[in-house]
């Protein structure tokens, strides 16, 4: 008996030692691989922290990339999150193109960029991969057809009428006001009305409404979790106060969605002709979509997509509109050009019509430059499922590769004076690689909602400049910070003067 125990014990110990040696060799190999000419390490490697001791947040690693690009012209940077989790940061369009054109999946394993969203968004379009993603992307594409988007313009108008009235009150007497929070409520209002035709009086009630509060807190906590690696394992997260809060809100949102889906399914079954009488919302399209076999989406799939639209469609657009308003205030000559165009296109009308949207060419340039300067989604990530050659380096399987969108948009090798806000750069002839400018990503996993988002932004900004002259607040200069979306560390303050 003792002999058996000794043999088993020795075998187990040998396996452990063999595994540890294997791991050490693998890490040694990876450290060597990620420490060569074409792939600059973020800095000095610490045996425990890796490179984490070099920066407290994503902003600092973005700055490290800028410095390394300037000093070494590198196109890739390697970062070790402690001693066991290497990341490759891609900083050049030609390298980004290879990753974005591939069908490599999103990194949703533990610690991966999309992991914190899983228990809320499930396997919705943003996170799913492979055959499921292909089928659902095909089924959902008609939801973004121009005929479906057209009636939403009136929803944007009505949402931003409320927004402007609130703003007019808040800024009366020349007061400075923080707008990022209110823009976020307006874009969530839009998404709820367009996805499930739910008017939750979001802007009137704000976070007092439980659904609004839940969606906002879920977005916030998912982003916070990424920055707190000790909350990565589910069991630790769900024991923590923010984990318990996440779970409570996710349950509320899921129960709410399921009720809305059940009721809509029943109402469509009872009265299918209703679809011919009113405009379609996303939920109608999700419930009536059928694949080649005639199979539709299950209730759970519909729920995942609704939650994905609400998350992906409101925070991103809020960031984009928020920074655009800031840029209008900061660059008065650009504001004037936009205003003159809006005045010409709308004449005396307040509401923006579908046909006006194509006429806003100057406003389009302005929005483009804003999304370059303050990229709403600063980075996205993939994980390799096969070896991938980038800049002559063979990146092994199972490596997280992050496309640094904000860095691409400010890379001096690509952009002339990138820190200058100049809308005309998009009107000039240029041989720039299309992958230099990817606010909506590019390739097969590009943003399905980009036309929706651009239309909403145009309505919001046109209505704003038509009614007000937007002025900066010199005592509150906004400081961008890269989270899942680009926010401002200290809010976005502006003043308004009625025209
Ligand atoms: C200014 C606003 C927006 C920006 C900057 C933006 C940006 C992006 C980016 C960068 C991606 C790629 C994400 C990744 O690879 O992980 C993406 C994907 C996606 N976006 Fe947007 N987005 C915006 C608005 C919207 C809106 C309004 C909706 C929905 C109505 C939406 C729905 C989606 C979905 C479903 C995906 C996943 C697509 C797929 O993988 O097939 N987005 N978006």
PDB file of N, CA and C in Angstrom, residues 202-283:
ATOM      1  N   UNK A 202     -37.027  58.236 -20.289  1.00  0.00           N
ATOM      2  CA  UNK A 202     -35.658  58.115 -19.798  1.00  0.00           C
ATOM      3  C   UNK A 202     -35.087  59.469 -19.385  1.00  0.00           C
ATOM      4  N   UNK A 203     -35.300  60.463 -20.251  1.00  0.00           N
ATOM      5  CA  UNK A 203     -34.641  61.742 -19.989  1.00  0.00           C
ATOM      6  C   UNK A 203     -35.318  62.492 -18.841  1.00  0.00           C
ATOM      7  N   UNK A 204     -36.626  62.244 -18.674  1.00  0.00           N
ATOM      8  CA  UNK A 204     -37.332  62.906 -17.583  1.00  0.00           C
ATOM      9  C   UNK A 204     -36.992  62.242 -16.256  1.00  0.00           C
ATOM     10  N   UNK A 205     -36.940  60.908 -16.273  1.00  0.00           N
ATOM     11  CA  UNK A 205     -36.761  60.185 -15.006  1.00  0.00           C
ATOM     12  C   UNK A 205     -35.291  59.908 -14.685  1.00  0.00           C
ATOM     13  N   UNK A 206     -34.458  59.878 -15.725  1.00  0.00           N
ATOM     14  CA  UNK A 206     -33.041  59.572 -15.526  1.00  0.00           C
ATOM     15  C   UNK A 206     -32.872  58.233 -14.836  1.00  0.00           C
ATOM     16  N   UNK A 207     -31.862  58.150 -13.987  1.00  0.00           N
ATOM     17  CA  UNK A 207     -31.556  56.862 -13.361  1.00  0.00           C
ATOM     18  C   UNK A 207     -32.556  56.457 -12.297  1.00  0.00           C
ATOM     19  N   UNK A 208     -33.645  57.278 -12.117  1.00  0.00           N
ATOM     20  CA  UNK A 208     -34.690  56.830 -11.197  1.00  0.00           C
ATOM     21  C   UNK A 208     -35.481  55.684 -11.800  1.00  0.00           C
ATOM     22  N   UNK A 209     -35.413  55.555 -13.126  1.00  0.00           N
ATOM     23  CA  UNK A 209     -36.137  54.456 -13.763  1.00  0.00           C
ATOM     24  C   UNK A 209     -35.298  53.186 -13.628  1.00  0.00           C
ATOM     25  N   UNK A 210     -35.911  52.101 -13.087  1.00  0.00           N
ATOM     26  CA  UNK A 210     -35.073  50.918 -12.796  1.00  0.00           C
ATOM     27  C   UNK A 210     -34.389  50.316 -14.028  1.00  0.00           C
ATOM     28  N   UNK A 211     -35.050  50.355 -15.186  1.00  0.00           N
ATOM     29  CA  UNK A 211     -34.430  49.762 -16.376  1.00  0.00           C
ATOM     30  C   UNK A 211     -33.233  50.609 -16.810  1.00  0.00           C
ATOM     31  N   UNK A 212     -33.441  51.929 -16.780  1.00  0.00           N
ATOM     32  CA  UNK A 212     -32.369  52.845 -17.189  1.00  0.00           C
ATOM     33  C   UNK A 212     -31.190  52.694 -16.237  1.00  0.00           C
ATOM     34  N   UNK A 213     -31.506  52.668 -14.949  1.00  0.00           N
ATOM     35  CA  UNK A 213     -30.464  52.511 -13.944  1.00  0.00           C
ATOM     36  C   UNK A 213     -29.714  51.200 -14.194  1.00  0.00           C
ATOM     37  N   UNK A 214     -30.481  50.115 -14.472  1.00  0.00           N
ATOM     38  CA  UNK A 214     -29.844  48.809 -14.650  1.00  0.00           C
ATOM     39  C   UNK A 214     -28.900  48.823 -15.855  1.00  0.00           C
ATOM     40  N   UNK A 215     -29.363  49.332 -17.014  1.00  0.00           N
ATOM     41  CA  UNK A 215     -28.522  49.309 -18.223  1.00  0.00           C
ATOM     42  C   UNK A 215     -27.260  50.145 -17.998  1.00  0.00           C
ATOM     43  N   UNK A 216     -27.416  51.276 -17.350  1.00  0.00           N
ATOM     44  CA  UNK A 216     -26.256  52.152 -17.130  1.00  0.00           C
ATOM     45  C   UNK A 216     -25.267  51.511 -16.165  1.00  0.00           C
ATOM     46  N   UNK A 217     -25.779  50.905 -15.101  1.00  0.00           N
ATOM     47  CA  UNK A 217     -24.868  50.289 -14.129  1.00  0.00           C
ATOM     48  C   UNK A 217     -24.207  49.048 -14.730  1.00  0.00           C
ATOM     49  N   UNK A 218     -24.958  48.290 -15.539  1.00  0.00           N
ATOM     50  CA  UNK A 218     -24.347  47.102 -16.152  1.00  0.00           C
ATOM     51  C   UNK A 218     -23.187  47.516 -17.059  1.00  0.00           C
ATOM     52  N   UNK A 219     -23.389  48.593 -17.859  1.00  0.00           N
ATOM     53  CA  UNK A 219     -22.302  49.074 -18.738  1.00  0.00           C
ATOM     54  C   UNK A 219     -21.116  49.471 -17.873  1.00  0.00           C
ATOM     55  N   UNK A 220     -21.404  50.221 -16.826  1.00  0.00           N
ATOM     56  CA  UNK A 220     -20.328  50.762 -15.995  1.00  0.00           C
ATOM     57  C   UNK A 220     -19.559  49.635 -15.297  1.00  0.00           C
ATOM     58  N   UNK A 221     -20.306  48.700 -14.701  1.00  0.00           N
ATOM     59  CA  UNK A 221     -19.621  47.647 -13.929  1.00  0.00           C
ATOM     60  C   UNK A 221     -18.805  46.745 -14.861  1.00  0.00           C
ATOM     61  N   UNK A 222     -19.334  46.453 -16.067  1.00  0.00           N
ATOM     62  CA  UNK A 222     -18.574  45.605 -17.006  1.00  0.00           C
ATOM     63  C   UNK A 222     -17.230  46.254 -17.299  1.00  0.00           C
ATOM     64  N   UNK A 223     -17.233  47.578 -17.446  1.00  0.00           N
ATOM     65  CA  UNK A 223     -15.988  48.274 -17.777  1.00  0.00           C
ATOM     66  C   UNK A 223     -15.054  48.307 -16.564  1.00  0.00           C
ATOM     67  N   UNK A 224     -15.642  48.520 -15.390  1.00  0.00           N
ATOM     68  CA  UNK A 224     -14.827  48.544 -14.170  1.00  0.00           C
ATOM     69  C   UNK A 224     -14.146  47.197 -13.927  1.00  0.00           C
ATOM     70  N   UNK A 225     -14.882  46.121 -14.220  1.00  0.00           N
ATOM     71  CA  UNK A 225     -14.340  44.788 -13.923  1.00  0.00           C
ATOM     72  C   UNK A 225     -13.060  44.523 -14.715  1.00  0.00           C
ATOM     73  N   UNK A 226     -13.028  45.066 -15.931  1.00  0.00           N
ATOM     74  CA  UNK A 226     -11.834  44.874 -16.779  1.00  0.00           C
ATOM     75  C   UNK A 226     -10.598  45.466 -16.123  1.00  0.00           C
ATOM     76  N   UNK A 227     -10.806  46.550 -15.384  1.00  0.00           N
ATOM     77  CA  UNK A 227      -9.670  47.239 -14.772  1.00  0.00           C
ATOM     78  C   UNK A 227      -9.341  46.687 -13.386  1.00  0.00           C
ATOM     79  N   UNK A 228     -10.109  45.686 -12.936  1.00  0.00           N
ATOM     80  CA  UNK A 228      -9.818  45.110 -11.620  1.00  0.00           C
ATOM     81  C   UNK A 228      -9.571  43.614 -11.784  1.00  0.00           C
ATOM     82  N   UNK A 229      -8.338  43.237 -12.163  1.00  0.00           N
ATOM     83  CA  UNK A 229      -8.069  41.832 -12.504  1.00  0.00           C
ATOM     84  C   UNK A 229      -8.413  40.858 -11.375  1.00  0.00           C
ATOM     85  N   UNK A 230      -8.394  41.321 -10.115  1.00  0.00           N
ATOM     86  CA  UNK A 230      -8.711  40.404  -9.010  1.00  0.00           C
ATOM     87  C   UNK A 230     -10.190  39.999  -9.016  1.00  0.00           C
ATOM     88  N   UNK A 231     -11.013  40.730  -9.791  1.00  0.00           N
ATOM     89  CA  UNK A 231     -12.427  40.347  -9.873  1.00  0.00           C
ATOM     90  C   UNK A 231     -12.708  39.486 -11.099  1.00  0.00           C
ATOM     91  N   UNK A 232     -11.638  39.032 -11.772  1.00  0.00           N
ATOM     92  CA  UNK A 232     -11.844  38.243 -12.989  1.00  0.00           C
ATOM     93  C   UNK A 232     -12.588  36.931 -12.715  1.00  0.00           C
ATOM     94  N   UNK A 233     -12.142  36.100 -11.748  1.00  0.00           N
ATOM     95  CA  UNK A 233     -12.876  34.827 -11.565  1.00  0.00           C
ATOM     96  C   UNK A 233     -14.311  35.106 -11.106  1.00  0.00           C
ATOM     97  N   UNK A 234     -15.275  34.399 -11.731  1.00  0.00           N
ATOM     98  CA  UNK A 234     -16.685  34.649 -11.433  1.00  0.00           C
ATOM     99  C   UNK A 234     -16.986  34.549  -9.942  1.00  0.00           C
ATOM    100  N   UNK A 235     -16.394  33.511  -9.284  1.00  0.00           N
ATOM    101  CA  UNK A 235     -16.788  33.316  -7.878  1.00  0.00           C
ATOM    102  C   UNK A 235     -16.352  34.500  -7.011  1.00  0.00           C
ATOM    103  N   UNK A 236     -15.224  35.120  -7.337  1.00  0.00           N
ATOM    104  CA  UNK A 236     -14.798  36.296  -6.556  1.00  0.00           C
ATOM    105  C   UNK A 236     -15.658  37.507  -6.904  1.00  0.00           C
ATOM    106  N   UNK A 237     -15.943  37.650  -8.225  1.00  0.00           N
ATOM    107  CA  UNK A 237     -16.746  38.786  -8.677  1.00  0.00           C
ATOM    108  C   UNK A 237     -18.130  38.757  -8.025  1.00  0.00           C
ATOM    109  N   UNK A 238     -18.782  37.584  -8.087  1.00  0.00           N
ATOM    110  CA  UNK A 238     -20.158  37.542  -7.579  1.00  0.00           C
ATOM    111  C   UNK A 238     -20.242  37.577  -6.046  1.00  0.00           C
ATOM    112  N   UNK A 239     -19.084  37.429  -5.395  1.00  0.00           N
ATOM    113  CA  UNK A 239     -19.080  37.618  -3.931  1.00  0.00           C
ATOM    114  C   UNK A 239     -18.898  39.090  -3.573  1.00  0.00           C
ATOM    115  N   UNK A 240     -18.364  39.868  -4.532  1.00  0.00           N
ATOM    116  CA  UNK A 240     -18.065  41.275  -4.244  1.00  0.00           C
ATOM    117  C   UNK A 240     -19.346  42.107  -4.347  1.00  0.00           C
ATOM    118  N   UNK A 241     -19.381  43.303  -3.708  1.00  0.00           N
ATOM    119  CA  UNK A 241     -20.603  44.131  -3.802  1.00  0.00           C
ATOM    120  C   UNK A 241     -20.952  44.489  -5.244  1.00  0.00           C
ATOM    121  N   UNK A 242     -19.935  44.832  -6.084  1.00  0.00           N
ATOM    122  CA  UNK A 242     -20.332  45.222  -7.452  1.00  0.00           C
ATOM    123  C   UNK A 242     -20.791  44.001  -8.253  1.00  0.00           C
ATOM    124  N   UNK A 243     -20.266  42.824  -7.918  1.00  0.00           N
ATOM    125  CA  UNK A 243     -20.699  41.592  -8.591  1.00  0.00           C
ATOM    126  C   UNK A 243     -22.158  41.301  -8.264  1.00  0.00           C
ATOM    127  N   UNK A 244     -22.506  41.488  -6.977  1.00  0.00           N
ATOM    128  CA  UNK A 244     -23.908  41.231  -6.571  1.00  0.00           C
ATOM    129  C   UNK A 244     -24.830  42.257  -7.226  1.00  0.00           C
ATOM    130  N   UNK A 245     -24.336  43.486  -7.344  1.00  0.00           N
ATOM    131  CA  UNK A 245     -25.151  44.523  -7.991  1.00  0.00           C
ATOM    132  C   UNK A 245     -25.355  44.176  -9.470  1.00  0.00           C
ATOM    133  N   UNK A 246     -24.275  43.714 -10.107  1.00  0.00           N
ATOM    134  CA  UNK A 246     -24.343  43.322 -11.526  1.00  0.00           C
ATOM    135  C   UNK A 246     -25.420  42.241 -11.707  1.00  0.00           C
ATOM    136  N   UNK A 247     -25.354  41.244 -10.819  1.00  0.00           N
ATOM    137  CA  UNK A 247     -26.275  40.117 -10.929  1.00  0.00           C
ATOM    138  C   UNK A 247     -27.732  40.590 -10.769  1.00  0.00           C
ATOM    139  N   UNK A 248     -27.955  41.499  -9.837  1.00  0.00           N
ATOM    140  CA  UNK A 248     -29.324  42.014  -9.604  1.00  0.00           C
ATOM    141  C   UNK A 248     -29.839  42.746 -10.861  1.00  0.00           C
ATOM    142  N   UNK A 249     -28.980  43.612 -11.418  1.00  0.00           N
ATOM    143  CA  UNK A 249     -29.414  44.385 -12.588  1.00  0.00           C
ATOM    144  C   UNK A 249     -29.596  43.483 -13.814  1.00  0.00           C
ATOM    145  N   UNK A 250     -28.692  42.508 -13.983  1.00  0.00           N
ATOM    146  CA  UNK A 250     -28.803  41.623 -15.154  1.00  0.00           C
ATOM    147  C   UNK A 250     -30.130  40.866 -15.074  1.00  0.00           C
ATOM    148  N   UNK A 251     -30.486  40.425 -13.871  1.00  0.00           N
ATOM    149  CA  UNK A 251     -31.752  39.681 -13.715  1.00  0.00           C
ATOM    150  C   UNK A 251     -32.937  40.589 -14.065  1.00  0.00           C
ATOM    151  N   UNK A 252     -32.885  41.839 -13.576  1.00  0.00           N
ATOM    152  CA  UNK A 252     -33.984  42.770 -13.840  1.00  0.00           C
ATOM    153  C   UNK A 252     -34.142  42.982 -15.358  1.00  0.00           C
ATOM    154  N   UNK A 253     -33.007  43.255 -16.017  1.00  0.00           N
ATOM    155  CA  UNK A 253     -33.060  43.543 -17.459  1.00  0.00           C
ATOM    156  C   UNK A 253     -33.535  42.300 -18.232  1.00  0.00           C
ATOM    157  N   UNK A 254     -33.014  41.138 -17.864  1.00  0.00           N
ATOM    158  CA  UNK A 254     -33.412  39.919 -18.575  1.00  0.00           C
ATOM    159  C   UNK A 254     -34.903  39.634 -18.387  1.00  0.00           C
ATOM    160  N   UNK A 255     -35.400  39.807 -17.152  1.00  0.00           N
ATOM    161  CA  UNK A 255     -36.830  39.554 -16.911  1.00  0.00           C
ATOM    162  C   UNK A 255     -37.686  40.534 -17.714  1.00  0.00           C
ATOM    163  N   UNK A 256     -37.238  41.794 -17.740  1.00  0.00           N
ATOM    164  CA  UNK A 256     -37.980  42.818 -18.473  1.00  0.00           C
ATOM    165  C   UNK A 256     -38.021  42.451 -19.971  1.00  0.00           C
ATOM    166  N   UNK A 257     -36.831  42.153 -20.529  1.00  0.00           N
ATOM    167  CA  UNK A 257     -36.754  41.819 -21.966  1.00  0.00           C
ATOM    168  C   UNK A 257     -37.650  40.627 -22.288  1.00  0.00           C
ATOM    169  N   UNK A 258     -37.569  39.610 -21.416  1.00  0.00           N
ATOM    170  CA  UNK A 258     -38.334  38.383 -21.713  1.00  0.00           C
ATOM    171  C   UNK A 258     -39.835  38.667 -21.741  1.00  0.00           C
ATOM    172  N   UNK A 259     -40.266  39.539 -20.845  1.00  0.00           N
ATOM    173  CA  UNK A 259     -41.701  39.880 -20.807  1.00  0.00           C
ATOM    174  C   UNK A 259     -42.084  40.609 -22.113  1.00  0.00           C
ATOM    175  N   UNK A 260     -41.243  41.588 -22.506  1.00  0.00           N
ATOM    176  CA  UNK A 260     -41.546  42.356 -23.731  1.00  0.00           C
ATOM    177  C   UNK A 260     -41.549  41.406 -24.943  1.00  0.00           C
ATOM    178  N   UNK A 261     -40.601  40.486 -24.972  1.00  0.00           N
ATOM    179  CA  UNK A 261     -40.502  39.567 -26.124  1.00  0.00           C
ATOM    180  C   UNK A 261     -41.736  38.652 -26.181  1.00  0.00           C
ATOM    181  N   UNK A 262     -42.110  38.111 -25.004  1.00  0.00           N
ATOM    182  CA  UNK A 262     -43.299  37.223 -24.944  1.00  0.00           C
ATOM    183  C   UNK A 262     -44.528  37.965 -25.450  1.00  0.00           C
ATOM    184  N   UNK A 263     -44.716  39.174 -24.958  1.00  0.00           N
ATOM    185  CA  UNK A 263     -45.923  39.923 -25.329  1.00  0.00           C
ATOM    186  C   UNK A 263     -45.926  40.264 -26.811  1.00  0.00           C
ATOM    187  N   UNK A 264     -44.738  40.660 -27.327  1.00  0.00           N
ATOM    188  CA  UNK A 264     -44.689  41.029 -28.752  1.00  0.00           C
ATOM    189  C   UNK A 264     -44.906  39.794 -29.636  1.00  0.00           C
ATOM    190  N   UNK A 265     -44.314  38.654 -29.220  1.00  0.00           N
ATOM    191  CA  UNK A 265     -44.509  37.423 -30.003  1.00  0.00           C
ATOM    192  C   UNK A 265     -46.001  37.103 -30.095  1.00  0.00           C
ATOM    193  N   UNK A 266     -46.676  37.251 -28.975  1.00  0.00           N
ATOM    194  CA  UNK A 266     -48.112  36.926 -28.925  1.00  0.00           C
ATOM    195  C   UNK A 266     -48.881  37.912 -29.801  1.00  0.00           C
ATOM    196  N   UNK A 267     -48.547  39.185 -29.676  1.00  0.00           N
ATOM    197  CA  UNK A 267     -49.315  40.171 -30.437  1.00  0.00           C
ATOM    198  C   UNK A 267     -49.076  39.998 -31.946  1.00  0.00           C
ATOM    199  N   UNK A 268     -47.859  39.602 -32.331  1.00  0.00           N
ATOM    200  CA  UNK A 268     -47.596  39.378 -33.770  1.00  0.00           C
ATOM    201  C   UNK A 268     -48.327  38.131 -34.261  1.00  0.00           C
ATOM    202  N   UNK A 269     -48.389  37.106 -33.383  1.00  0.00           N
ATOM    203  CA  UNK A 269     -49.074  35.867 -33.778  1.00  0.00           C
ATOM    204  C   UNK A 269     -50.574  36.137 -33.911  1.00  0.00           C
ATOM    205  N   UNK A 270     -51.134  36.917 -32.981  1.00  0.00           N
ATOM    206  CA  UNK A 270     -52.580  37.202 -32.998  1.00  0.00           C
ATOM    207  C   UNK A 270     -52.962  38.091 -34.182  1.00  0.00           C
ATOM    208  N   UNK A 271     -52.044  39.000 -34.530  1.00  0.00           N
ATOM    209  CA  UNK A 271     -52.414  39.998 -35.527  1.00  0.00           C
ATOM    210  C   UNK A 271     -51.212  40.349 -36.425  1.00  0.00           C
ATOM    211  N   UNK A 272     -50.830  39.412 -37.333  1.00  0.00           N
ATOM    212  CA  UNK A 272     -49.611  39.628 -38.125  1.00  0.00           C
ATOM    213  C   UNK A 272     -49.685  40.878 -38.995  1.00  0.00           C
ATOM    214  N   UNK A 273     -50.911  41.287 -39.385  1.00  0.00           N
ATOM    215  CA  UNK A 273     -51.014  42.425 -40.312  1.00  0.00           C
ATOM    216  C   UNK A 273     -50.619  43.747 -39.654  1.00  0.00           C
ATOM    217  N   UNK A 274     -50.423  43.716 -38.318  1.00  0.00           N
ATOM    218  CA  UNK A 274     -50.050  44.948 -37.618  1.00  0.00           C
ATOM    219  C   UNK A 274     -48.736  45.517 -38.178  1.00  0.00           C
ATOM    220  N   UNK A 275     -47.886  44.625 -38.690  1.00  0.00           N
ATOM    221  CA  UNK A 275     -46.580  45.054 -39.195  1.00  0.00           C
ATOM    222  C   UNK A 275     -46.707  45.945 -40.429  1.00  0.00           C
ATOM    223  N   UNK A 276     -47.843  45.785 -41.141  1.00  0.00           N
ATOM    224  CA  UNK A 276     -48.009  46.624 -42.337  1.00  0.00           C
ATOM    225  C   UNK A 276     -48.495  48.024 -41.967  1.00  0.00           C
ATOM    226  N   UNK A 277     -49.004  48.152 -40.737  1.00  0.00           N
ATOM    227  CA  UNK A 277     -49.639  49.430 -40.375  1.00  0.00           C
ATOM    228  C   UNK A 277     -48.731  50.401 -39.635  1.00  0.00           C
ATOM    229  N   UNK A 278     -47.656  49.884 -39.049  1.00  0.00           N
ATOM    230  CA  UNK A 278     -46.794  50.804 -38.286  1.00  0.00           C
ATOM    231  C   UNK A 278     -45.344  50.549 -38.685  1.00  0.00           C
ATOM    232  N   UNK A 279     -44.452  51.490 -38.266  1.00  0.00           N
ATOM    233  CA  UNK A 279     -43.050  51.241 -38.619  1.00  0.00           C
ATOM    234  C   UNK A 279     -42.501  50.095 -37.774  1.00  0.00           C
ATOM    235  N   UNK A 280     -41.496  49.414 -38.343  1.00  0.00           N
ATOM    236  CA  UNK A 280     -40.926  48.264 -37.634  1.00  0.00           C
ATOM    237  C   UNK A 280     -39.874  48.738 -36.650  1.00  0.00           C
ATOM    238  N   UNK A 281     -39.825  48.108 -35.473  1.00  0.00           N
ATOM    239  CA  UNK A 281     -38.679  48.350 -34.609  1.00  0.00           C
ATOM    240  C   UNK A 281     -37.765  47.121 -34.693  1.00  0.00           C
ATOM    241  N   UNK A 282     -36.611  47.186 -34.008  1.00  0.00           N
ATOM    242  CA  UNK A 282     -35.674  46.067 -34.106  1.00  0.00           C
ATOM    243  C   UNK A 282     -36.310  44.757 -33.642  1.00  0.00           C
ATOM    244  N   UNK A 283     -37.151  44.854 -32.603  1.00  0.00           N
ATOM    245  CA  UNK A 283     -37.748  43.634 -32.058  1.00  0.00           C
ATOM    246  C   UNK A 283     -38.629  42.934 -33.097  1.00  0.00           C
TER     247      UNK A 283
END
